[in-house]
Amino acid sequence: MIKKISIKFIVFLTRSYTQIFIALICAVIAYCKVYFYPLESNYSFEFKDIAVLLASIASILALFTSIIYAFSMNYMNSSNNRIETLFLEFKNFLFKTDIFLDSLPQNISAVNEARALSYNLKFIKNDDLPINDWDERLEKMLTTLDQSDEFENDPNLGRKIMEFFGHLEYLLNEIGILRIKQIITGVFIKTLFKGFILLSLIIISILILFILYPNVSKPIMMSIPVFFGTFVSLLIIEIAWWIKREETNMLTFIEN
């Protein structure tokens, strides 16, 4: 129960509007602290202090965005290569299936249905995957196999045919799983995009402060790094969460 609540809370922190809201609250608190209690705060800082602080925050953000960029690109490239390899294997195995089916008697209805299915599968393109109608494609052939009484010379013929199509199904499933994982990895791209936007805003803030200083009040100067520092901290939590979740998905075989 506690674990579920913790996960929901972390997921809540990864949402953009939540991060903006929390960062704004922290910035407002910092602003009020300096504005209403200047003597108690006793802050003494100049533009260079704020610039160094913002530059430090930007450096940390750049480091983590580079990590997530490398992770995402490596995963996407490896997935694309694996998909291309599996799809090529699928096409080659279709021809092996045809060779096997051509070696069987021509007067068996189940064999003819298997030939028709193999022929139709050749029109599948890489962009069509994953397919959602595999059971429908197999239905007619399976019905023929179940009702066939033409296997007297080879009772295991139906099983031999299904072994070929079972391997084809395995290849299509593997490609489908990789496609789905690529879609999930798109979340990393959104996080990466958010990191780049945040990084550009920090740089713009430094330039604006440089142009307007010393006309910018101390409360505003204090609230700006607090806002970005809070936002970057939440973004780091988001990156760590996605990496942790991906690691958990990759290691589920250990629990099984």
CSV table of C-alpha atoms in Angstrom, one decimal:
chain,number,residue,atom,x,y,z
A,1,MET,CA,0.0,0.0,0.0
A,2,ILE,CA,2.8,2.4,1.0
A,3,LYS,CA,4.7,1.5,-2.2
A,4,LYS,CA,1.7,2.2,-4.4
A,5,ILE,CA,1.2,5.6,-2.7
A,6,SER,CA,4.9,6.4,-3.2
A,7,ILE,CA,4.7,5.5,-6.9
A,8,LYS,CA,1.6,7.6,-7.4
A,9,PHE,CA,3.3,10.5,-5.6
A,10,ILE,CA,6.4,10.3,-7.8
A,11,VAL,CA,4.3,10.1,-10.9
A,12,PHE,CA,2.4,13.2,-9.7
A,13,LEU,CA,5.8,15.0,-9.4
A,14,THR,CA,6.7,14.1,-13.0
A,15,ARG,CA,3.8,16.0,-14.5
A,16,SER,CA,4.8,19.3,-16.0
A,17,TYR,CA,2.0,21.4,-14.4
A,18,THR,CA,2.9,20.0,-11.0
A,19,GLN,CA,6.5,20.9,-11.5
A,20,ILE,CA,5.7,24.4,-12.6
A,21,PHE,CA,3.3,24.9,-9.6
A,22,ILE,CA,5.8,23.7,-7.0
A,23,ALA,CA,8.6,25.8,-8.5
A,24,LEU,CA,6.3,28.8,-8.5
A,25,ILE,CA,5.4,28.3,-4.9
A,26,CYS,CA,9.0,28.0,-3.9
A,27,ALA,CA,9.8,31.2,-5.9
A,28,VAL,CA,7.0,33.1,-4.2
A,29,ILE,CA,8.2,31.9,-0.8
A,30,ALA,CA,11.7,33.1,-1.6
A,31,TYR,CA,10.3,36.5,-2.9
A,32,CYS,CA,8.2,37.0,0.2
A,33,LYS,CA,11.1,36.1,2.5
A,34,VAL,CA,13.4,38.8,1.0
A,35,TYR,CA,10.7,41.4,0.5
A,36,PHE,CA,8.9,41.2,3.8
A,37,TYR,CA,11.8,40.3,6.0
A,38,PRO,CA,14.8,42.0,4.5
A,39,LEU,CA,16.6,42.5,7.9
A,40,GLU,CA,16.1,39.0,9.1
A,41,SER,CA,17.0,37.6,5.7
A,42,ASN,CA,20.2,39.8,5.6
A,43,TYR,CA,21.0,38.6,2.1
A,44,SER,CA,23.9,40.4,0.4
A,45,PHE,CA,24.4,39.3,-3.2
A,46,GLU,CA,25.2,40.9,-6.6
A,47,PHE,CA,24.4,40.0,-10.2
A,48,LYS,CA,27.5,37.8,-10.4
A,49,ASP,CA,26.3,35.7,-7.5
A,50,ILE,CA,23.0,35.1,-9.1
A,51,ALA,CA,24.6,34.5,-12.5
A,52,VAL,CA,27.0,31.9,-11.0
A,53,LEU,CA,24.1,30.2,-9.2
A,54,LEU,CA,22.0,30.1,-12.4
A,55,ALA,CA,25.0,28.9,-14.4
A,56,SER,CA,25.5,26.1,-11.9
A,57,ILE,CA,21.9,25.0,-12.2
A,58,ALA,CA,22.2,25.1,-16.0
A,59,SER,CA,25.3,22.9,-15.8
A,60,ILE,CA,23.5,20.3,-13.7
A,61,LEU,CA,20.5,20.4,-16.0
A,62,ALA,CA,22.8,20.0,-19.1
A,63,LEU,CA,24.5,17.0,-17.5
A,64,PHE,CA,21.2,15.2,-16.9
A,65,THR,CA,19.7,16.1,-20.3
A,66,SER,CA,22.8,14.7,-22.0
A,67,ILE,CA,22.4,11.5,-20.0
A,68,ILE,CA,18.7,11.1,-21.0
A,69,TYR,CA,19.6,12.0,-24.6
A,70,ALA,CA,22.3,9.4,-24.8
A,71,PHE,CA,20.0,6.8,-23.2
A,72,SER,CA,17.1,7.6,-25.5
A,73,MET,CA,19.1,7.6,-28.7
A,74,ASN,CA,21.0,4.4,-27.8
A,75,TYR,CA,17.7,2.7,-27.0
A,76,MET,CA,16.0,3.9,-30.1
A,77,ASN,CA,18.9,3.0,-32.4
A,78,SER,CA,19.3,-0.5,-30.9
A,79,SER,CA,15.5,-1.1,-31.1
A,80,ASN,CA,15.5,0.0,-34.7
A,81,ASN,CA,18.4,-2.3,-35.6
A,82,ARG,CA,16.7,-5.2,-33.8
A,83,ILE,CA,13.4,-4.6,-35.5
A,84,GLU,CA,15.1,-4.5,-38.9
A,85,THR,CA,16.9,-7.8,-38.1
A,86,LEU,CA,13.7,-9.5,-36.9
A,87,PHE,CA,11.7,-8.3,-39.9
A,88,LEU,CA,14.3,-9.6,-42.3
A,89,GLU,CA,14.3,-12.9,-40.4
A,90,PHE,CA,10.5,-12.9,-40.7
A,91,LYS,CA,10.6,-12.4,-44.5
A,92,ASN,CA,13.3,-15.1,-44.9
A,93,PHE,CA,11.3,-17.6,-42.8
A,94,LEU,CA,8.3,-17.0,-44.9
A,95,PHE,CA,10.2,-18.3,-47.9
A,96,LYS,CA,11.3,-21.3,-45.9
A,97,THR,CA,7.6,-21.9,-45.0
A,98,ASP,CA,6.7,-21.7,-48.7
A,99,ILE,CA,9.5,-24.3,-49.5
A,100,PHE,CA,8.1,-26.6,-46.9
A,101,LEU,CA,4.5,-26.2,-48.0
A,102,ASP,CA,5.5,-26.8,-51.7
A,103,SER,CA,6.9,-30.1,-50.6
A,104,LEU,CA,3.5,-31.3,-49.3
A,105,PRO,CA,0.7,-32.9,-51.3
A,106,GLN,CA,-1.3,-30.4,-53.3
A,107,ASN,CA,-4.7,-32.0,-52.6
A,108,ILE,CA,-4.8,-31.2,-48.8
A,109,SER,CA,-7.1,-28.3,-48.0
A,110,ALA,CA,-5.2,-27.3,-44.9
A,111,VAL,CA,-2.0,-27.0,-46.9
A,112,ASN,CA,-3.7,-24.8,-49.4
A,113,GLU,CA,-5.0,-22.6,-46.7
A,114,ALA,CA,-1.5,-22.4,-45.2
A,115,ARG,CA,-0.1,-21.4,-48.6
A,116,ALA,CA,-2.8,-18.6,-48.9
A,117,LEU,CA,-1.9,-17.3,-45.4
A,118,SER,CA,1.8,-17.4,-46.2
A,119,TYR,CA,1.1,-15.5,-49.4
A,120,ASN,CA,-0.9,-12.8,-47.6
A,121,LEU,CA,1.8,-12.4,-44.9
A,122,LYS,CA,4.3,-11.4,-47.6
A,123,PHE,CA,2.4,-8.1,-48.0
A,124,ILE,CA,3.1,-7.0,-44.4
A,125,LYS,CA,5.4,-4.1,-44.3
A,126,ASN,CA,7.6,-3.0,-41.4
A,127,ASP,CA,5.5,0.0,-40.8
A,128,ASP,CA,2.4,-2.2,-40.4
A,129,LEU,CA,3.7,-3.7,-37.2
A,130,PRO,CA,2.5,-4.5,-34.7
A,131,ILE,CA,-0.5,-6.2,-36.2
A,132,ASN,CA,-3.7,-6.7,-34.3
A,133,ASP,CA,-5.5,-9.3,-36.4
A,134,TRP,CA,-3.1,-12.3,-36.2
A,135,ASP,CA,-5.8,-14.5,-34.7
A,136,GLU,CA,-8.2,-13.6,-37.5
A,137,ARG,CA,-5.5,-14.4,-40.1
A,138,LEU,CA,-5.0,-17.8,-38.6
A,139,GLU,CA,-8.7,-18.6,-38.0
A,140,LYS,CA,-9.5,-20.1,-41.4
A,141,MET,CA,-6.4,-22.3,-41.5
A,142,LEU,CA,-6.8,-23.5,-37.9
A,143,THR,CA,-10.4,-24.4,-38.6
A,144,THR,CA,-9.3,-26.4,-41.6
A,145,LEU,CA,-6.6,-28.1,-39.6
A,146,ASP,CA,-9.0,-29.1,-36.9
A,147,GLN,CA,-11.5,-30.6,-39.3
A,148,SER,CA,-9.1,-32.1,-41.7
A,149,ASP,CA,-9.2,-35.9,-42.2
A,150,GLU,CA,-6.5,-35.8,-44.9
A,151,PHE,CA,-3.5,-36.5,-42.6
A,152,GLU,CA,-3.7,-40.2,-42.7
A,153,ASN,CA,-0.3,-40.6,-44.2
A,154,ASP,CA,1.3,-38.1,-41.8
A,155,PRO,CA,-0.7,-37.6,-38.5
A,156,ASN,CA,1.8,-35.0,-37.4
A,157,LEU,CA,1.4,-32.8,-40.6
A,158,GLY,CA,-0.8,-30.3,-38.9
A,159,ARG,CA,1.6,-29.9,-36.0
A,160,LYS,CA,4.5,-29.4,-38.5
A,161,ILE,CA,2.6,-26.7,-40.3
A,162,MET,CA,1.8,-24.9,-37.0
A,163,GLU,CA,5.5,-25.0,-36.0
A,164,PHE,CA,6.3,-22.8,-38.9
A,165,PHE,CA,3.5,-20.3,-38.3
A,166,GLY,CA,4.2,-20.4,-34.6
A,167,HIS,CA,7.8,-19.2,-35.3
A,168,LEU,CA,6.3,-16.5,-37.6
A,169,GLU,CA,4.0,-15.4,-34.8
A,170,TYR,CA,7.0,-15.3,-32.4
A,171,LEU,CA,8.9,-13.0,-34.7
A,172,LEU,CA,5.9,-10.7,-35.2
A,173,ASN,CA,5.3,-10.6,-31.4
A,174,GLU,CA,9.0,-9.6,-30.8
A,175,ILE,CA,8.7,-6.8,-33.3
A,176,GLY,CA,5.4,-5.7,-31.8
A,177,ILE,CA,6.9,-5.5,-28.2
A,178,LEU,CA,9.9,-3.5,-29.5
A,179,ARG,CA,7.5,-1.1,-31.2
A,180,ILE,CA,5.5,-0.6,-28.0
A,181,LYS,CA,8.7,0.0,-26.1
A,182,GLN,CA,9.7,2.6,-28.6
A,183,ILE,CA,6.4,4.4,-28.0
A,184,ILE,CA,7.0,4.3,-24.3
A,185,THR,CA,10.5,5.7,-24.9
A,186,GLY,CA,8.8,8.7,-26.4
A,187,VAL,CA,8.2,9.8,-22.9
A,188,PHE,CA,11.9,10.3,-22.5
A,189,ILE,CA,11.9,12.5,-25.6
A,190,LYS,CA,9.2,14.7,-24.0
A,191,THR,CA,11.3,15.0,-20.8
A,192,LEU,CA,14.4,15.8,-22.9
A,193,PHE,CA,12.4,18.5,-24.8
A,194,LYS,CA,11.3,20.0,-21.4
A,195,GLY,CA,14.9,20.0,-20.3
A,196,PHE,CA,16.1,21.9,-23.3
A,197,ILE,CA,13.3,24.4,-22.9
A,198,LEU,CA,14.2,24.9,-19.3
A,199,LEU,CA,17.9,25.3,-20.1
A,200,SER,CA,17.2,28.0,-22.7
A,201,LEU,CA,15.0,29.8,-20.2
A,202,ILE,CA,17.8,29.8,-17.7
A,203,ILE,CA,20.2,31.3,-20.2
A,204,ILE,CA,17.6,33.9,-21.2
A,205,SER,CA,17.1,34.8,-17.5
A,206,ILE,CA,20.8,35.4,-17.1
A,207,LEU,CA,20.9,37.7,-20.1
A,208,ILE,CA,17.8,39.6,-18.9
A,209,LEU,CA,19.3,40.1,-15.5
A,210,PHE,CA,22.6,41.2,-17.1
A,211,ILE,CA,20.7,43.8,-19.2
A,212,LEU,CA,18.4,45.1,-16.5
A,213,TYR,CA,20.8,45.0,-13.5
A,214,PRO,CA,20.8,46.9,-11.1
A,215,ASN,CA,17.2,47.9,-11.7
A,216,VAL,CA,16.0,44.4,-10.7
A,217,SER,CA,15.0,44.2,-7.1
A,218,LYS,CA,16.6,41.7,-4.7
A,219,PRO,CA,13.4,39.7,-4.1
A,220,ILE,CA,13.1,39.0,-7.8
A,221,MET,CA,16.8,38.2,-8.1
A,222,MET,CA,16.4,35.7,-5.3
A,223,SER,CA,13.2,34.1,-6.6
A,224,ILE,CA,14.5,33.4,-10.1
A,225,PRO,CA,17.2,30.9,-9.1
A,226,VAL,CA,14.9,29.3,-6.6
A,227,PHE,CA,12.3,28.8,-9.3
A,228,PHE,CA,14.8,27.2,-11.7
A,229,GLY,CA,16.5,25.2,-9.0
A,230,THR,CA,13.3,23.7,-7.8
A,231,PHE,CA,12.2,22.9,-11.4
A,232,VAL,CA,15.5,21.3,-12.2
A,233,SER,CA,15.3,19.2,-9.0
A,234,LEU,CA,11.9,17.9,-10.0
A,235,LEU,CA,13.1,17.2,-13.5
A,236,ILE,CA,16.0,15.2,-12.2
A,237,ILE,CA,13.5,13.2,-10.1
A,238,GLU,CA,11.4,12.6,-13.3
A,239,ILE,CA,14.5,11.4,-15.2
A,240,ALA,CA,15.5,9.1,-12.4
A,241,TRP,CA,12.0,7.7,-12.2
A,242,TRP,CA,11.8,6.9,-15.9
A,243,ILE,CA,15.2,5.2,-15.8
A,244,LYS,CA,14.3,3.2,-12.8
A,245,ARG,CA,11.1,2.1,-14.3
A,246,GLU,CA,12.8,1.1,-17.5
A,247,GLU,CA,15.4,-0.9,-15.5
A,248,THR,CA,12.6,-2.6,-13.6
A,249,ASN,CA,10.9,-3.6,-16.9
A,250,MET,CA,14.2,-5.0,-18.2
A,251,LEU,CA,14.8,-7.1,-15.1
A,252,THR,CA,11.4,-8.5,-14.6
A,253,PHE,CA,12.7,-11.9,-15.7
A,254,ILE,CA,14.6,-12.1,-12.4
A,255,GLU,CA,11.4,-11.9,-10.3
A,256,ASN,CA,9.9,-14.5,-12.5
